[in-house]
Short mmCIF file of C-alpha atoms in Angstrom, two decimals:
data_model
loop_
_atom_site.label_atom_id
_atom_site.label_comp_id
_atom_site.label_asym_id
_atom_site.label_seq_id
_atom_site.Cartn_x
_atom_site.Cartn_y
_atom_site.Cartn_z
CA PRO M 1 -1.98 95.53 -8.02
CA ARG M 2 -1.26 98.80 -9.81
CA ASP M 3 -4.77 100.19 -9.24
CA LEU M 4 -5.80 100.07 -5.59
CA ASN M 5 -9.38 100.96 -6.52
CA GLN M 6 -9.61 97.74 -8.49
CA TYR M 7 -8.08 95.86 -5.59
CA ALA M 8 -10.61 97.43 -3.21
CA ASN M 9 -13.39 96.22 -5.50
CA TYR M 10 -11.92 92.73 -5.42
CA VAL M 11 -11.78 92.75 -1.60
CA LYS M 12 -15.33 94.08 -1.38
CA THR M 13 -16.63 91.39 -3.74
CA VAL M 14 -14.93 88.52 -1.93
CA VAL M 15 -15.75 89.64 1.61
CA GLU M 16 -19.39 90.24 0.69
CA ARG M 17 -19.64 86.81 -0.91
CA TYR M 18 -18.19 84.93 2.07
CA LYS M 19 -19.49 87.07 4.92
CA GLY M 20 -20.71 84.71 7.63
CA VAL M 21 -18.61 81.88 6.20
CA ILE M 22 -15.07 83.29 6.34
CA ASP M 23 -14.32 85.82 9.05
CA ALA M 24 -10.51 86.03 8.96
CA TRP M 25 -8.46 87.21 6.01
CA ASP M 26 -4.78 87.44 5.14
CA VAL M 27 -3.88 90.27 2.78
CA TRP M 28 -1.18 88.64 0.66
CA ASN M 29 1.19 85.68 0.54
CA GLU M 30 4.87 86.20 1.41
CA PRO M 31 5.38 89.66 -0.09
CA TRP M 32 8.91 89.64 1.32
CA ILE M 33 9.83 87.29 -1.55
CA HIS M 34 10.49 89.39 -4.63
CA ALA M 35 8.66 86.93 -6.88
CA TRP M 36 5.47 87.37 -4.85
CA TRP M 37 5.66 91.17 -4.78
CA GLY M 38 7.38 92.16 -7.99
CA VAL M 39 6.47 94.90 -10.46
CA LYS M 40 8.76 93.83 -13.32
CA PHE M 41 10.42 90.72 -14.68
CA ASP M 42 13.81 90.34 -16.31
CA ALA M 43 13.41 87.50 -18.80
CA THR M 44 17.17 87.04 -19.07
CA GLN M 45 17.22 85.68 -15.51
CA GLU M 46 16.13 82.22 -14.43
CA GLU M 47 12.86 81.68 -12.59
CA ARG M 48 12.48 83.77 -9.41
CA ALA M 49 15.73 85.63 -9.97
CA GLY M 50 14.04 87.71 -12.66
CA TYR M 51 11.47 89.39 -10.43
CA ILE M 52 12.12 93.02 -9.53
CA THR M 53 10.38 94.90 -6.72
CA SER M 54 9.34 98.54 -6.69
CA GLU M 55 11.62 101.14 -5.16
CA ARG M 56 9.59 101.10 -1.91
CA PRO M 57 8.08 97.62 -1.62
CA GLN M 58 7.27 97.77 2.10
CA GLU M 59 5.56 101.13 1.70
CA ASP M 60 3.59 99.82 -1.27
CA PHE M 61 2.53 96.79 0.75
CA ALA M 62 1.41 99.00 3.64
CA LYS M 63 -0.85 100.83 1.17
CA LEU M 64 -2.27 97.50 0.01
CA MET M 65 -2.88 96.50 3.62
CA LYS M 66 -4.73 99.75 4.29
CA THR M 67 -6.93 99.23 1.24
CA ALA M 68 -7.75 95.67 2.24
CA PHE M 69 -8.30 96.52 5.89
CA THR M 70 -10.62 99.48 5.41
CA THR M 71 -12.58 97.78 2.64
CA ALA M 72 -13.02 94.45 4.43
CA GLU M 73 -14.16 96.08 7.66
CA SER M 74 -16.59 98.36 5.82
CA VAL M 75 -18.28 95.24 4.46
CA ASP M 76 -17.96 93.08 7.57
CA PRO M 77 -17.15 94.96 10.81
CA ASN M 78 -16.53 91.61 12.52
CA ALA M 79 -13.87 90.55 10.03
CA THR M 80 -10.33 89.92 11.24
CA VAL M 81 -7.62 91.12 8.87
CA ALA M 82 -4.05 89.88 9.26
CA GLY M 83 -1.20 92.02 8.00
CA PHE M 84 2.57 92.24 7.64
CA ASN M 85 2.86 88.59 6.51
CA SER M 86 6.47 88.51 7.62
CA THR M 87 8.83 85.60 8.13
CA THR M 88 11.51 84.13 10.35
CA GLY M 89 13.85 83.62 7.42
CA GLY M 90 14.45 85.37 4.15
CA GLY M 91 17.30 87.74 3.54
CA TRP M 92 18.43 85.78 0.51
CA LYS M 93 19.42 87.37 -2.77
CA HIS M 94 15.82 87.55 -3.96
CA SER M 95 13.95 88.22 -0.72
CA PHE M 96 13.90 90.47 2.31
CA SER M 97 14.62 89.16 5.77
CA GLY M 98 11.67 89.07 8.12
CA THR M 99 13.25 91.79 10.24
CA ASP M 100 13.78 94.13 7.29
CA TRP M 101 10.30 93.45 5.95
CA THR M 102 8.56 94.03 9.28
CA ARG M 103 10.55 97.18 10.01
CA GLY M 104 9.72 98.66 6.61
CA VAL M 105 5.99 97.92 6.86
CA LEU M 106 5.94 99.29 10.42
CA GLU M 107 7.67 102.52 9.38
CA SER M 108 5.11 102.87 6.59
CA GLY M 109 2.20 102.80 9.01
CA GLY M 110 1.20 99.18 8.53
CA LEU M 111 0.38 98.60 12.19
CA ASP M 112 -2.72 100.79 11.82
CA SER M 113 -4.07 98.61 9.00
CA CYS M 114 -4.48 95.18 10.57
CA ASP M 115 -6.15 93.40 13.45
CA VAL M 116 -3.47 90.71 13.63
CA ILE M 117 0.26 90.58 12.89
CA ASP M 118 1.10 87.38 11.04
CA TYR M 119 4.22 85.58 9.91
CA HIS M 120 5.43 82.27 8.46
CA HIS M 121 7.84 79.88 10.15
CA TYR M 122 9.25 76.58 8.90
CA SER M 123 11.67 74.55 11.00
CA ASN M 124 12.64 71.05 12.03
CA GLU M 125 14.79 72.08 14.98
CA MET M 126 13.88 70.78 18.42
CA ALA M 127 11.81 73.41 20.23
CA GLY M 128 10.65 73.83 23.80
CA TYR M 129 13.71 75.37 25.40
CA PRO M 130 14.70 78.90 26.46
CA GLU M 131 15.80 80.89 23.39
CA ASP M 132 14.65 78.09 21.11
CA VAL M 133 13.99 78.31 17.39
CA VAL M 134 10.45 79.62 17.99
CA SER M 135 11.71 82.39 20.25
CA LYS M 136 14.41 83.40 17.77
CA GLY M 137 11.95 83.25 14.89
CA LEU M 138 9.53 85.56 16.67
CA THR M 139 12.34 88.02 17.29
CA GLU M 140 13.09 88.06 13.57
CA ALA M 141 9.45 88.41 12.55
CA VAL M 142 8.08 90.91 15.10
CA GLY M 143 11.23 92.18 16.82
CA PRO M 144 11.17 95.62 15.15
CA ILE M 145 7.67 96.23 16.53
CA ARG M 146 8.74 95.26 20.04
CA GLU M 147 11.87 97.42 19.76
CA LYS M 148 9.92 100.51 18.74
CA LEU M 149 6.89 100.18 21.02
CA GLY M 150 8.26 98.09 23.89
CA LYS M 151 5.64 95.41 23.17
CA VAL M 152 3.69 93.82 20.35
CA PRO M 153 0.31 95.56 20.69
CA LYS M 154 -1.77 93.20 18.56
CA PRO M 155 -2.28 89.43 18.46
CA VAL M 156 0.32 87.42 16.56
CA TRP M 157 -0.65 84.50 14.32
CA MET M 158 1.67 82.03 12.63
CA THR M 159 -0.28 81.54 9.40
CA GLU M 160 1.96 79.12 7.52
CA GLY M 161 4.67 76.70 8.58
CA ASN M 162 5.43 73.59 10.58
CA GLY M 163 7.97 72.28 13.02
CA ALA M 164 9.03 69.11 11.21
CA ILE M 165 9.65 70.27 7.66
CA GLY M 166 11.31 67.68 5.46
CA MET M 167 10.79 64.89 7.98
CA GLY M 168 7.38 63.35 7.24
CA ALA M 169 7.41 60.16 5.19
CA CYS M 170 5.52 56.87 5.42
CA GLY M 171 4.34 56.90 9.03
CA PHE M 172 3.05 53.54 10.27
CA TYR M 173 3.40 51.81 6.91
CA LYS M 174 5.99 49.02 7.18
CA HIS M 175 5.11 45.60 5.80
CA THR M 176 3.32 46.89 2.70
CA LEU M 177 6.26 49.00 1.52
CA PRO M 178 8.71 47.65 -1.09
CA TYR M 179 11.53 49.43 0.76
CA GLU M 180 12.55 50.29 4.31
CA ASP M 181 11.09 53.55 5.57
CA PRO M 182 13.97 55.65 6.98
CA GLU M 183 11.70 57.94 9.00
CA ASN M 184 11.66 57.97 12.78
CA TYR M 185 8.01 58.97 12.99
CA THR M 186 8.03 59.44 16.77
CA ASP M 187 10.77 62.05 16.26
CA THR M 188 8.67 63.77 13.58
CA ALA M 189 5.64 63.84 15.88
CA ASN M 190 7.72 65.01 18.85
CA ARG M 191 9.26 67.93 16.95
CA LEU M 192 5.89 69.05 15.63
CA CYS M 193 4.24 68.95 19.06
CA ARG M 194 7.11 70.77 20.75
CA TYR M 195 6.98 73.44 18.03
CA VAL M 196 3.24 73.99 18.58
CA ALA M 197 3.57 74.03 22.38
CA SER M 198 6.42 76.54 22.16
CA MET M 199 4.36 78.76 19.83
CA LEU M 200 1.53 78.82 22.36
CA ALA M 201 3.94 79.43 25.23
CA HIS M 202 5.28 82.46 23.34
CA ASP M 203 1.73 83.83 23.10
CA VAL M 204 1.21 83.12 19.41
CA LYS M 205 -2.58 83.11 19.33
CA ARG M 206 -3.19 80.95 16.23
CA VAL M 207 -0.94 78.35 14.60
CA PHE M 208 -1.81 77.24 11.06
CA LEU M 209 0.28 74.21 10.11
CA TYR M 210 1.18 73.73 6.46
CA SER M 211 0.77 70.03 5.89
CA MET M 212 -0.97 68.74 2.79
CA HIS M 213 0.88 70.31 -0.14
CA CYS M 214 1.95 68.14 -3.08
CA HIS M 215 1.39 64.70 -1.59
CA ASN M 216 1.13 62.20 -4.43
CA SER M 217 3.04 58.91 -4.08
CA PHE M 218 5.26 56.96 -1.71
CA SER M 219 9.03 57.06 -1.79
CA PRO M 220 11.75 56.35 0.77
CA ARG M 221 12.71 60.02 0.72
CA PRO M 222 10.93 62.18 3.35
CA HIS M 223 8.45 64.57 1.80
CA GLU M 224 9.35 68.24 2.11
CA TRP M 225 5.94 69.51 3.22
CA THR M 226 3.60 66.84 4.58
CA VAL M 227 3.50 66.43 8.32
CA PHE M 228 -0.09 65.60 9.33
CA VAL M 229 -0.44 63.14 6.49
CA THR M 230 1.64 60.52 4.74
CA GLN M 231 2.72 60.84 1.14
CA GLU M 232 -0.60 59.70 -0.29
CA GLY M 233 -2.64 61.87 2.06
CA TYR M 234 -3.53 59.37 4.81
CA LEU M 235 -3.14 60.28 8.48
CA HIS M 236 0.46 60.38 9.72
CA PRO M 237 1.32 59.61 13.38
CA ALA M 238 2.20 63.30 13.79
CA GLY M 239 -1.45 64.12 13.08
CA ALA M 240 -2.56 61.81 15.86
CA ALA M 241 0.07 63.27 18.19
CA HIS M 242 -1.16 66.79 17.44
CA ALA M 243 -4.74 65.76 18.27
CA ILE M 244 -3.60 64.36 21.62
CA LEU M 245 -1.56 67.51 22.27
CA ALA M 246 -4.67 69.63 21.65
CA TRP M 247 -6.68 67.44 24.03
CA HIS M 248 -4.10 67.92 26.79
CA LEU M 249 -3.65 71.67 26.28
CA GLU M 250 -7.21 72.78 25.60
CA ASP M 251 -8.36 75.55 27.93
CA THR M 252 -4.94 75.96 29.53
CA ARG M 253 -3.18 79.28 29.92
CA PHE M 254 0.53 79.50 29.22
CA VAL M 255 3.00 81.32 31.43
#
C-alpha cells in the first residue's frame, strides 16, 4: 500500500465488520518474498523474478504493522495482531531469509507494533530431538530478537506450515485405486505429530497447519500441500493422528 491512510481505513472497515467473530489478525502474507512485498515489476523477467522491493522493505513493513496494529486495537481493544510474518527459510534470489527479515523489522521498531510474533515453517524432516528442525527453524525466524533482548518477549505463533510437506497422498485408499499408492501414511502421520509436539515443546503458542490447498484429484504422486486430507479432500490418517495427539496433550504443560 502506497497510502497508509487508505490502508488504515481498510483495517478499520474489516475489524469493525468482524468484531466479535474474528479476534486475531495477521498483517500480511510472507512479505519476505519480493513478489508479496514489491513496489515495481520488471516485465522482462519471468514470473516472480520481476518483482522489485523498495529500498527499505523491512522498514516499510514495520510502518504497515504499526498502522494495522494501532487501527485494529482502536476498533477492538481485545484484538490480537500478529506481526513480523517471518520464515525459517528464504534467502533465495528473490526473497529475504527469515533471519534477515526479522532483524530488519526489529531494527525498524516492529516489536512495538504487534501482540504476537509469527512465522511460517514447512518441513518433512523428522522432529522431536534436541536441535531438531523445529529448533533450528525458530532460531532462523526469531533468533535476532533473542540475540538482542536475551529472550523473545511476546508469544510466538507458527501461522502457516506443516511437518510432512510433499508426503500426503491417498491415505487408507487401497483396493479402489487403479494404481499402487506409494505413500507410507503412518510415516506421514508420525512426522506431522512429531512436528506439532516439538513446536509446543519449544513454546510456540499456536500452530496453524496448512493442509487443504489445491486438492482436486487422485494420483500416485504425493500432493505437495495436503496433510490432513487426501487428494480429493477426505480425511487422511494424519488428520486422525493429529486428533489423537491433541487428545493426549490437551491441558499439559511442556518443559
